Short mmCIF file of C-alpha atoms in Angstrom, two decimals:
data_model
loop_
_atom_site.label_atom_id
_atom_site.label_comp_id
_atom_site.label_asym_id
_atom_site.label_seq_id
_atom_site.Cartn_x
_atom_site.Cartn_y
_atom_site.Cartn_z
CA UNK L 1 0.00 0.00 0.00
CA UNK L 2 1.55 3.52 -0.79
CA UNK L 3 1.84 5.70 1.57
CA UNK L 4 0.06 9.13 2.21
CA UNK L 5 -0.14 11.60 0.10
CA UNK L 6 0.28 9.18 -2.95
CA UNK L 7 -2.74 6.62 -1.54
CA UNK L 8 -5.33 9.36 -1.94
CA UNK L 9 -3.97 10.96 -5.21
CA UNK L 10 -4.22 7.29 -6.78
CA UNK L 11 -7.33 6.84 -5.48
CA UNK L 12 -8.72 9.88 -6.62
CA UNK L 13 -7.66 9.61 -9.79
CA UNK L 14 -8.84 5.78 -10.00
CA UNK L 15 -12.31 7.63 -8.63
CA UNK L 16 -12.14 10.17 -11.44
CA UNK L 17 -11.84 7.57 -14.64
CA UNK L 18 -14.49 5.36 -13.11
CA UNK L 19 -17.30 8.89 -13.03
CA UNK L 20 -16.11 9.78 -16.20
CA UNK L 21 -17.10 6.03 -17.51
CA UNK L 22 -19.68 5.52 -15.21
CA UNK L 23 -21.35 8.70 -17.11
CA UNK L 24 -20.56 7.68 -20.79
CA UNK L 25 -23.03 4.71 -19.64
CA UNK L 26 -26.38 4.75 -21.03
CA UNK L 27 -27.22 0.93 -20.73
CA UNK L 28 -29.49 0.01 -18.19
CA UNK L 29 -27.46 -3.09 -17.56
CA UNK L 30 -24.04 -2.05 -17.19
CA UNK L 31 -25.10 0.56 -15.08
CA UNK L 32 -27.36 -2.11 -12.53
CA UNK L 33 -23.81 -4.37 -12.81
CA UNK L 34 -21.84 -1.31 -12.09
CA UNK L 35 -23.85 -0.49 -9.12
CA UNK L 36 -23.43 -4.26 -8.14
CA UNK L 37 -19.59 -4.34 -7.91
CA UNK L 38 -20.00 -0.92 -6.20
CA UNK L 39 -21.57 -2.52 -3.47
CA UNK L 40 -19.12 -5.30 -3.04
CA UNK L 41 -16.24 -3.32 -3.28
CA UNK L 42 -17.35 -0.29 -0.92
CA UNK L 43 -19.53 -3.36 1.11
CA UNK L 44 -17.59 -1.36 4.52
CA UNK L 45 -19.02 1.78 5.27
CA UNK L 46 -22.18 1.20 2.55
CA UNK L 47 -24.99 1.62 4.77
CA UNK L 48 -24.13 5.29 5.81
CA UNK L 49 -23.44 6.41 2.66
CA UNK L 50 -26.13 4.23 0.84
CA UNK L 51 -28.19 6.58 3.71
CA UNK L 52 -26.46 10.14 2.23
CA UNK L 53 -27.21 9.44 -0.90
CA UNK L 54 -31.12 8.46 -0.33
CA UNK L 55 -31.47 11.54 1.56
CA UNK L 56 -29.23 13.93 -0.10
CA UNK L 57 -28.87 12.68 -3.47
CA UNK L 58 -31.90 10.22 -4.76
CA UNK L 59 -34.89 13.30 -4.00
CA UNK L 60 -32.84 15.27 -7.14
CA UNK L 61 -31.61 11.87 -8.87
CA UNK L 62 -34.95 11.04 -9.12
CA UNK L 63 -37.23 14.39 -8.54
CA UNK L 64 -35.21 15.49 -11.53
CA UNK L 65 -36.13 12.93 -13.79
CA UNK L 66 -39.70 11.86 -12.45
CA UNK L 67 -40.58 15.72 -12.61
CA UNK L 68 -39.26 15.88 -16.14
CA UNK L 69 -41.16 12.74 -17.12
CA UNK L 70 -44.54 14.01 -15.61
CA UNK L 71 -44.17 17.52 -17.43
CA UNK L 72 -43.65 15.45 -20.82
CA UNK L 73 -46.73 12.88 -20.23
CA UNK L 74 -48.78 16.16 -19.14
CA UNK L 75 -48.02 18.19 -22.26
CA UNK L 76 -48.42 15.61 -24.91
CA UNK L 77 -47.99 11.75 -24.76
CA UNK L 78 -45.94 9.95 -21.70
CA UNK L 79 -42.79 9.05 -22.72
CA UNK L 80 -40.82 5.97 -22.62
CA UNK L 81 -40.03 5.17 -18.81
CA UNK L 82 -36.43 3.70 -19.20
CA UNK L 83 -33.83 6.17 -20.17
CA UNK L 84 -35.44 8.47 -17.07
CA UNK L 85 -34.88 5.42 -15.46
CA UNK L 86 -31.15 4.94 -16.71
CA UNK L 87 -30.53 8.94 -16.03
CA UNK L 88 -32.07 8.62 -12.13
CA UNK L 89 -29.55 5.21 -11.89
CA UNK L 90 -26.70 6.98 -13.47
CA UNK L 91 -26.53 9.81 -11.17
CA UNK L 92 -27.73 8.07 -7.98
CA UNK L 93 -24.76 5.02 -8.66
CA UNK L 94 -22.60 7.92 -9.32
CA UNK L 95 -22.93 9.68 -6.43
CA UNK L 96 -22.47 6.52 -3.94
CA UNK L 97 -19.24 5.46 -5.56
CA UNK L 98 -18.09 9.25 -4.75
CA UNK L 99 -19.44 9.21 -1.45
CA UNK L 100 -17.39 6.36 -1.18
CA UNK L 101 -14.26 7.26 -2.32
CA UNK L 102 -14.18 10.19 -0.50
CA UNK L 103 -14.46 8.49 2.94
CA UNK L 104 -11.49 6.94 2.10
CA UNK L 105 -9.29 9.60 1.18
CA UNK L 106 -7.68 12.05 3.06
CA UNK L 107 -8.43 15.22 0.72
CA UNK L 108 -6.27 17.51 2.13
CA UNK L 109 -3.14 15.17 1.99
CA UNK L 110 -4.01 14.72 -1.44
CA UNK L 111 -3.98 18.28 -2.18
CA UNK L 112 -0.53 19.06 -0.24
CA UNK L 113 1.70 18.85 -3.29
CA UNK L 114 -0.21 22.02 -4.58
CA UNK L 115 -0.06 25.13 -1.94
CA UNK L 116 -3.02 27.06 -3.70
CA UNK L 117 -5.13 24.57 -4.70
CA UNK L 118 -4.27 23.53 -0.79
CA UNK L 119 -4.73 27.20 1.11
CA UNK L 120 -8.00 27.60 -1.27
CA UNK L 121 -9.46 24.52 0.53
CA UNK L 122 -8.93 25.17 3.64
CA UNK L 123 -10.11 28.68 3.99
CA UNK L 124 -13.03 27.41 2.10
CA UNK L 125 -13.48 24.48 4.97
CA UNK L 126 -12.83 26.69 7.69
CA UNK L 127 -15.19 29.62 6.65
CA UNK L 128 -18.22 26.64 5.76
CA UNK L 129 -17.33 25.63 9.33
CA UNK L 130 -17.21 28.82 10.82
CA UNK L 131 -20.19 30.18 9.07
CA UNK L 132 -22.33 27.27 10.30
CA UNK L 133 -21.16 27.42 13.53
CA UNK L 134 -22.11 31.24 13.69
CA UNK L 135 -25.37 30.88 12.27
CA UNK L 136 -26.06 28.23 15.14
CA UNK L 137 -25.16 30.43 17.83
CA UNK L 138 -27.00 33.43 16.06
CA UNK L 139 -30.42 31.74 15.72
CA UNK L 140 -29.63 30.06 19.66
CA UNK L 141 -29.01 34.14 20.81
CA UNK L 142 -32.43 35.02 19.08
CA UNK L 143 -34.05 32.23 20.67
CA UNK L 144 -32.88 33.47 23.99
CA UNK L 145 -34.22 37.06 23.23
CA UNK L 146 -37.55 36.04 22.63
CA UNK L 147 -40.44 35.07 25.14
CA UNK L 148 -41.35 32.84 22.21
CA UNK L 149 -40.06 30.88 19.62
CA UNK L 150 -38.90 32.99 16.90
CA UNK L 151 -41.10 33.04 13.46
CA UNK L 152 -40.15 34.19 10.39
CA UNK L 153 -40.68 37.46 10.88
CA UNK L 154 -38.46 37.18 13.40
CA UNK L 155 -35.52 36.04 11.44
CA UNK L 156 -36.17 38.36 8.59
CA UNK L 157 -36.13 41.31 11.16
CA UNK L 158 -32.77 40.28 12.75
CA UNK L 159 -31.50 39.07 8.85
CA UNK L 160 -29.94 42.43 8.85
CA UNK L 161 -27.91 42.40 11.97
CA UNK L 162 -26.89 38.77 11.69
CA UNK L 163 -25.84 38.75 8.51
CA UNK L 164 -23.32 41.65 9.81
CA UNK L 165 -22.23 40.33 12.59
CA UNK L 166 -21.57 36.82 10.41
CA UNK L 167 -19.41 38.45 7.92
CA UNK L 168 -17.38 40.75 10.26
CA UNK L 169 -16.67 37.40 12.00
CA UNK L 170 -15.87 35.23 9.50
CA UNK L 171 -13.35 37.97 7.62
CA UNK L 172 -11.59 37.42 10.98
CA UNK L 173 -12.03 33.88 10.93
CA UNK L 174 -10.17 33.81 7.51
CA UNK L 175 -7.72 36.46 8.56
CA UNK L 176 -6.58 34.05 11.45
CA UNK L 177 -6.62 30.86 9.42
CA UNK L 178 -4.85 32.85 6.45
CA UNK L 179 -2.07 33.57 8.89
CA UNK L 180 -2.31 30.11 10.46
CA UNK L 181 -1.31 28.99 6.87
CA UNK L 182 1.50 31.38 6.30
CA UNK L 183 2.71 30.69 9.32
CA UNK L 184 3.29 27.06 7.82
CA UNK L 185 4.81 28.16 5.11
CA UNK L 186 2.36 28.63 2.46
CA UNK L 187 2.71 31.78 0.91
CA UNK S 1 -29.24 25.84 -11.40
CA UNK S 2 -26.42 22.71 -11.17
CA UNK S 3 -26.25 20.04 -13.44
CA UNK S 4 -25.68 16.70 -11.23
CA UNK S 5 -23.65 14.13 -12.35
CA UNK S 6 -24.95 11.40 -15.10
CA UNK S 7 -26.83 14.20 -16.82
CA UNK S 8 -24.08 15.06 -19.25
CA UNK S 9 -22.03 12.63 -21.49
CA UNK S 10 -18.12 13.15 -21.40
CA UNK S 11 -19.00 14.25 -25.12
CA UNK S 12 -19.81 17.61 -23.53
CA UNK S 13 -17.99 16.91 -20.08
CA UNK S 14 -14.74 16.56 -21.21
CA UNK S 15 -14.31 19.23 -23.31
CA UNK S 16 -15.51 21.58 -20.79
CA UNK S 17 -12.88 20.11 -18.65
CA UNK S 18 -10.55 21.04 -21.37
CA UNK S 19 -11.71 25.31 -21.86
CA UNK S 20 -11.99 25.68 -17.88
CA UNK S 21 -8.62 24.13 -16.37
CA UNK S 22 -6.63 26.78 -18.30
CA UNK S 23 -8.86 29.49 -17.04
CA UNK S 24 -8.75 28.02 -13.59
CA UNK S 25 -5.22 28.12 -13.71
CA UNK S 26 -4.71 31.96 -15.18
CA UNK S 27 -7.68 32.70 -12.53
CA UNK S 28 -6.31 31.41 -9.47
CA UNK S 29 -2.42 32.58 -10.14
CA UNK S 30 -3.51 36.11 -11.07
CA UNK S 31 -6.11 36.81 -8.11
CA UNK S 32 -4.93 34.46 -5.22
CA UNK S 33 -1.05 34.85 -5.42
CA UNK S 34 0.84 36.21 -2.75
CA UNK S 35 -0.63 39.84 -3.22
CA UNK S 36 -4.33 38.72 -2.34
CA UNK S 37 -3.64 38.38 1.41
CA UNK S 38 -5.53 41.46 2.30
CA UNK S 39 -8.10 40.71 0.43
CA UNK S 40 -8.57 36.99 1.25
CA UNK S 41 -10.42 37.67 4.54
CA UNK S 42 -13.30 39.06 2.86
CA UNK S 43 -13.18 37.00 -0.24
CA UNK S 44 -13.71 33.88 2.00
CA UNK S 45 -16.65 35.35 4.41
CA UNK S 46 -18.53 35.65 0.53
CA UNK S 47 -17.46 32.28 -0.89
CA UNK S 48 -18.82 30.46 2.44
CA UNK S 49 -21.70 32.95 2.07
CA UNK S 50 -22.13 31.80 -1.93
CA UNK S 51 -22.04 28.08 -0.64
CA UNK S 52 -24.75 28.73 2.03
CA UNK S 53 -27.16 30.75 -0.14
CA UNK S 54 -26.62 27.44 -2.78
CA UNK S 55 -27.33 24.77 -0.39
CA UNK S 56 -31.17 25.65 -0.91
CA UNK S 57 -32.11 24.15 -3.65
CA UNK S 58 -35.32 23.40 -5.67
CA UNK S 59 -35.67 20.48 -8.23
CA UNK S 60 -36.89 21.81 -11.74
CA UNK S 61 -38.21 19.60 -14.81
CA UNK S 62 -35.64 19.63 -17.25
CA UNK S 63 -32.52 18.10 -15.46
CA UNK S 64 -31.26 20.98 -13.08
CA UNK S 65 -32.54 23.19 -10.67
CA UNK S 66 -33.25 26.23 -9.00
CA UNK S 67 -31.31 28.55 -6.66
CA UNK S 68 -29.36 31.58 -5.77
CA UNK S 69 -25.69 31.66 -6.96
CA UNK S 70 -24.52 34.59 -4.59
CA UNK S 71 -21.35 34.78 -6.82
CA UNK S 72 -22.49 38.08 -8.75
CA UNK S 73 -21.23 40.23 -6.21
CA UNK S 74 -17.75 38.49 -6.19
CA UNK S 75 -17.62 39.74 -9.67
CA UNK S 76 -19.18 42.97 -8.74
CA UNK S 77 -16.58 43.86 -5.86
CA UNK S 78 -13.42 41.99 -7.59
CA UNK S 79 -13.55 40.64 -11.08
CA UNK S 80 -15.38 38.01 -13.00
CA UNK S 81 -11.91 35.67 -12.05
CA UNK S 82 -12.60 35.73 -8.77
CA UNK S 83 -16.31 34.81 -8.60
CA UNK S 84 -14.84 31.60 -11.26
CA UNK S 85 -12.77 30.63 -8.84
CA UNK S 86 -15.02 31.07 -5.97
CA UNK S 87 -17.77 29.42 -7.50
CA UNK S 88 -15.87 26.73 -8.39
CA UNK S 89 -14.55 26.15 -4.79
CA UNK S 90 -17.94 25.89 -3.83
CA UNK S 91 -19.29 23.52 -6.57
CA UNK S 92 -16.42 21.31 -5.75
CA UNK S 93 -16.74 21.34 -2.60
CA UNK S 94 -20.45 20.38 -2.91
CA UNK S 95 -19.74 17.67 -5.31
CA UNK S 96 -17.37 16.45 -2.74
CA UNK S 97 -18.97 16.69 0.65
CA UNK S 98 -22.47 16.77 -0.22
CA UNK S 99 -23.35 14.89 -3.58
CA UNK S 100 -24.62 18.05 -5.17
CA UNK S 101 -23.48 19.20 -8.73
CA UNK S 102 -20.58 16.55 -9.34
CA UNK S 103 -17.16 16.28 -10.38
CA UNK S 104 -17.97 15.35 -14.31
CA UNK S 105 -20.00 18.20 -14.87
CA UNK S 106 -17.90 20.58 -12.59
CA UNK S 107 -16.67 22.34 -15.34
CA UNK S 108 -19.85 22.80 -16.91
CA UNK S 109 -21.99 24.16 -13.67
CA UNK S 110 -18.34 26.02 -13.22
CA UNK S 111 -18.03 28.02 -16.46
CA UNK S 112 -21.92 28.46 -16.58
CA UNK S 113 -22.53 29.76 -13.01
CA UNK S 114 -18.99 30.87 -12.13
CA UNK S 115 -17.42 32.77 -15.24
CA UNK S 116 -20.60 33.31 -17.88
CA UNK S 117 -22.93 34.22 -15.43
CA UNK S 118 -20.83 36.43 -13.14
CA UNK S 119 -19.06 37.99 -16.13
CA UNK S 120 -22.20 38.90 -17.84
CA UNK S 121 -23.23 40.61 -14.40
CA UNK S 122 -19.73 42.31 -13.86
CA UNK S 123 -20.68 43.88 -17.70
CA UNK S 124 -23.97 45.14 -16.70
CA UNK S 125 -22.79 46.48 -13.38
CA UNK S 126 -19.77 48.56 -15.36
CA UNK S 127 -22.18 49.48 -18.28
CA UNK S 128 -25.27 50.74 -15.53
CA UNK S 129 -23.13 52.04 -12.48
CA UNK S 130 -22.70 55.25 -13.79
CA UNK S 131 -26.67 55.87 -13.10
CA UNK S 132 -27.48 54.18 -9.63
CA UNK S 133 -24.78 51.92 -7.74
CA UNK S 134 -27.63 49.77 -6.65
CA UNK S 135 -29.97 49.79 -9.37
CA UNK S 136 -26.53 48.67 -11.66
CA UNK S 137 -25.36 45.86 -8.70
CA UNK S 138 -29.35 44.90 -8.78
CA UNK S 139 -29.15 44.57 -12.72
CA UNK S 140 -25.80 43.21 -12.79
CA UNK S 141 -27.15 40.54 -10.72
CA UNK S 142 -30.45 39.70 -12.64
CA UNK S 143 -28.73 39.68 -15.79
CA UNK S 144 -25.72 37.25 -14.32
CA UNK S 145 -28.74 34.86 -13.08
CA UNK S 146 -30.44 34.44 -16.60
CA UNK S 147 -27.13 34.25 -18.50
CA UNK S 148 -26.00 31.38 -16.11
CA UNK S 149 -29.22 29.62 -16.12
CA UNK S 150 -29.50 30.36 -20.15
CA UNK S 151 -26.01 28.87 -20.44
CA UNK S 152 -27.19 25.84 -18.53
CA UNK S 153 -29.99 24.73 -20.07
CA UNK S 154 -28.47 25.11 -23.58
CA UNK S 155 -26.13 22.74 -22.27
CA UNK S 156 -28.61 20.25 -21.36
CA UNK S 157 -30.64 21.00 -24.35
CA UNK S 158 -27.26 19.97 -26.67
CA UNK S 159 -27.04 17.19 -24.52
CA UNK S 160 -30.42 16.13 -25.79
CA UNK S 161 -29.42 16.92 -29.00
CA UNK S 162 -26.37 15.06 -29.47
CA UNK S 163 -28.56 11.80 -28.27
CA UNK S 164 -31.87 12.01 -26.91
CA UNK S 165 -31.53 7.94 -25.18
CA UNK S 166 -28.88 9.44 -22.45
CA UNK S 167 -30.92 12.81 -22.02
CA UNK S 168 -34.56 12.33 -22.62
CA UNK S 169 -35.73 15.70 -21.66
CA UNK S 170 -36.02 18.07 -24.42
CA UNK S 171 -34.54 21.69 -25.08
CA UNK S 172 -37.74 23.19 -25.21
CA UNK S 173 -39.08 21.98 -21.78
CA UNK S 174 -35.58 22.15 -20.34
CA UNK S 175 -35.54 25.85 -21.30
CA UNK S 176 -38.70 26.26 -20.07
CA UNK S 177 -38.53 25.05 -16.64
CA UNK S 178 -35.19 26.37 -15.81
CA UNK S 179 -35.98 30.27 -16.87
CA UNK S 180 -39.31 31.15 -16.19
CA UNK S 181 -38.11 30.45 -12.56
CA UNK S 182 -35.31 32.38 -12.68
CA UNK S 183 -36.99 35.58 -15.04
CA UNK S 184 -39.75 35.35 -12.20
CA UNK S 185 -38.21 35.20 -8.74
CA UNK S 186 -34.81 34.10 -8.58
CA UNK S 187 -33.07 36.81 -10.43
CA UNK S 188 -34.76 39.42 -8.07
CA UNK S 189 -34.07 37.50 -5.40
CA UNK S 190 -30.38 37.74 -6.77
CA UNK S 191 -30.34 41.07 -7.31
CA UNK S 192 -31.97 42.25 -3.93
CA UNK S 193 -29.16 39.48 -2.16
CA UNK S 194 -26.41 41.09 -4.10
CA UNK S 195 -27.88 44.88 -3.07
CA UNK S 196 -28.54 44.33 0.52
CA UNK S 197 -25.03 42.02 0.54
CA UNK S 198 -23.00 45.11 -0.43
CA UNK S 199 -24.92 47.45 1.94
CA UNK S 200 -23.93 44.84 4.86
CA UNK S 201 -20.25 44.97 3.80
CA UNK S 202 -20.26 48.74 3.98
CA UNK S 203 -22.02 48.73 7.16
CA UNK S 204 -19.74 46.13 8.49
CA UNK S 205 -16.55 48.44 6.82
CA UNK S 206 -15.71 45.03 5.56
CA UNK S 207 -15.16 46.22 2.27
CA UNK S 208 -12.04 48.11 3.09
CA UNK S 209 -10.26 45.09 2.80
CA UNK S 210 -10.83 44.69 -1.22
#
């Protein structure tokens, strides 16, 4: 086994080829096999990610075609139901064999060869972190404000404020974590 | 307004691969060299901002969907470079962490949301700004949002095209679904984001740092 980075750069390039042929795919078949020996091989860790990709990925995988199908059938004749079907397959098999690459692979390793590619990502991380974790604590403060539980109105009326107080605090987020960086040497 | 993954055939995929990486390349060494530290504070706060607004997401007939991009104002404030690089940032890291958008079409969604649609709004914004700063961000910002979602759903409409078995939706409906959302609502929800966005940075005197 190679060791890190060079693990997770082979295996994300493996992971790349495999998307890229997984999407030339339009037979029903090789697709269903595909998503077969996808199962076997990523058999560890499957049910989690087989979860992410139900919730997070099948509503659009197959909202996207099911909607498209039902606005064809409704404006003149239904079409045929398979290559929706192959397109909802295609995207949802994609998807899990991503998910579950990327559990395996350390991305930022993989990205340590290139400093900007590398700095780019992990002020990117650290602000989606930071951001979140803001939001949290500003919707927990107007929670504490209220007598009630806040509505809509609410949150539009505070929108302002908030949204202030998240930027200001998140360009000194990425100030700190830009000079965490340089202070490891990427410049 | 992403295109997920299995929706377009390396046919289109790849060679979108080809146009962006040399873009992404010029982009990213001309805007985030050594001389963007000051700058890179502020830059992140609206990239993780772009990535939040994006997260909300409605399914539309026609292979894509609807939402805010948030990346107008990068090229508003900076240049249309920096919103491509931004936006890319953000698609990839949705593709990565959250199965949204996806790595074959990440050029696509990237060079349609990130550098078309942004640089179209950077365009309007220096054409208008000369009569209202806000009324030229707020147009900057429509017209970004139907030039993206235009550039989309061509996409998807050539993908049809080119062979109707792998993308059975055609142009017509795919056209249809994605604009009349985004001529109705989202591109004045865009605009008034983008507005009220750069009144909060000047309120916040975050926009010293540009």
């Amino acid at each position: 086994m190679p060791a890190e980075p060079r693990r997770s750069q082979i295996l994300l390039v493996a992971w790349a080829v495999t998307t890229f042929a997984l999407s030339a795919s339009k037979d029903p078949r090789v697709l269903l096999s595909a998503a077969l020996a996808a199962a076997l091989l990523f058999r560890r860790g499957a049910a989690p990610v087989a979860r992410r990709v139900v919730v997070g990925v099948l509503p659009f995988a197959l909202g996207l075609p099911l909607a498209s199908w039902a606005w064809l059938a409704w404006r003149e004749e239904a079409p045929p139901v398979a290559p929706f079907a192959t397109l909802a397959l295609r995207a949802a098999l994609i998807a899990f064999v991503t998910l579950s690459v990327l559990r395996r692979v350390d991305l930022l390793r993989a990205a340590a060869p290139f400093p900007t590619l590398s700095r780019l990502l992990v002020l990117s991380l650290a602000q989606i972190h930071a951001l979140r974790r803001l939001a949290t604590e500003s919707a927990l403060g107007l929670r504490s404000r209220l007598p009630r539980r806040p509505g809509t109105r609410d949150a539009v009326r505070s929108s302002g404020a908030v949204t202030v107080a998240l930027l200001s605090l998140s360009a000194r987020n990425a100030r700190d974590v830009g000079d965490a960086l340089r202070s490891r040497g990427f410049h | 307004m992403h295109v997920p993954d299995g929706f377009l055939s390396p046919v289109i995929t790849r060679p979108a691969w080809g146009a962006a990486a040399p873009l992404w390349y010029w982009a990213a060494r001309r805007n985030f060299g050594a001389s963007a530290t000051e700058s890179l504070p502020i830059l992140g706060s609206l990239t993780a901002l772009a990535f939040v607004v994006q997260r909300l997401m409605i399914p539309v007939p026609g292979g894509t969907s609807a939402h805010l991009t948030g990346v107008a104002i990068l090229a508003i404030l900076y240049n249309p470079g920096v919103a491509f690089v931004c936006e890319s940032l953000v698609l990839l890291l949705q593709a990565l962490f959250f199965g949204a958008g996806g790595f074959t079409v990440l050029a696509v969604n990237a060079l349609a949301m990130g550098l078309l649609g942004p640089g179209a709004a950077w365009l309007a914004y220096r054409a208008l700004r000369g009569l209202s700063e806000p009324g030229a961000a707020f147009a900057g910002a429509y017209v970004g949002m139907q030039v993206a979602t235009l550039a989309v759903a061509l996409v998807l409409g050539l993908q049809h095209r080119l062979d109707p078995a792998y993308m059975p939706v055609p142009f017509e409906v795919t056209v249809a679904a994605t604009m009349l959302p985004s001529l109705t609502v989202l591109g004045v929800v865009e605009g008034l984001f983008t507005v009220a966005t750069m009144a909060l940075l000047r309120r916040a005197r975050l926009l010293h740092a540009r």
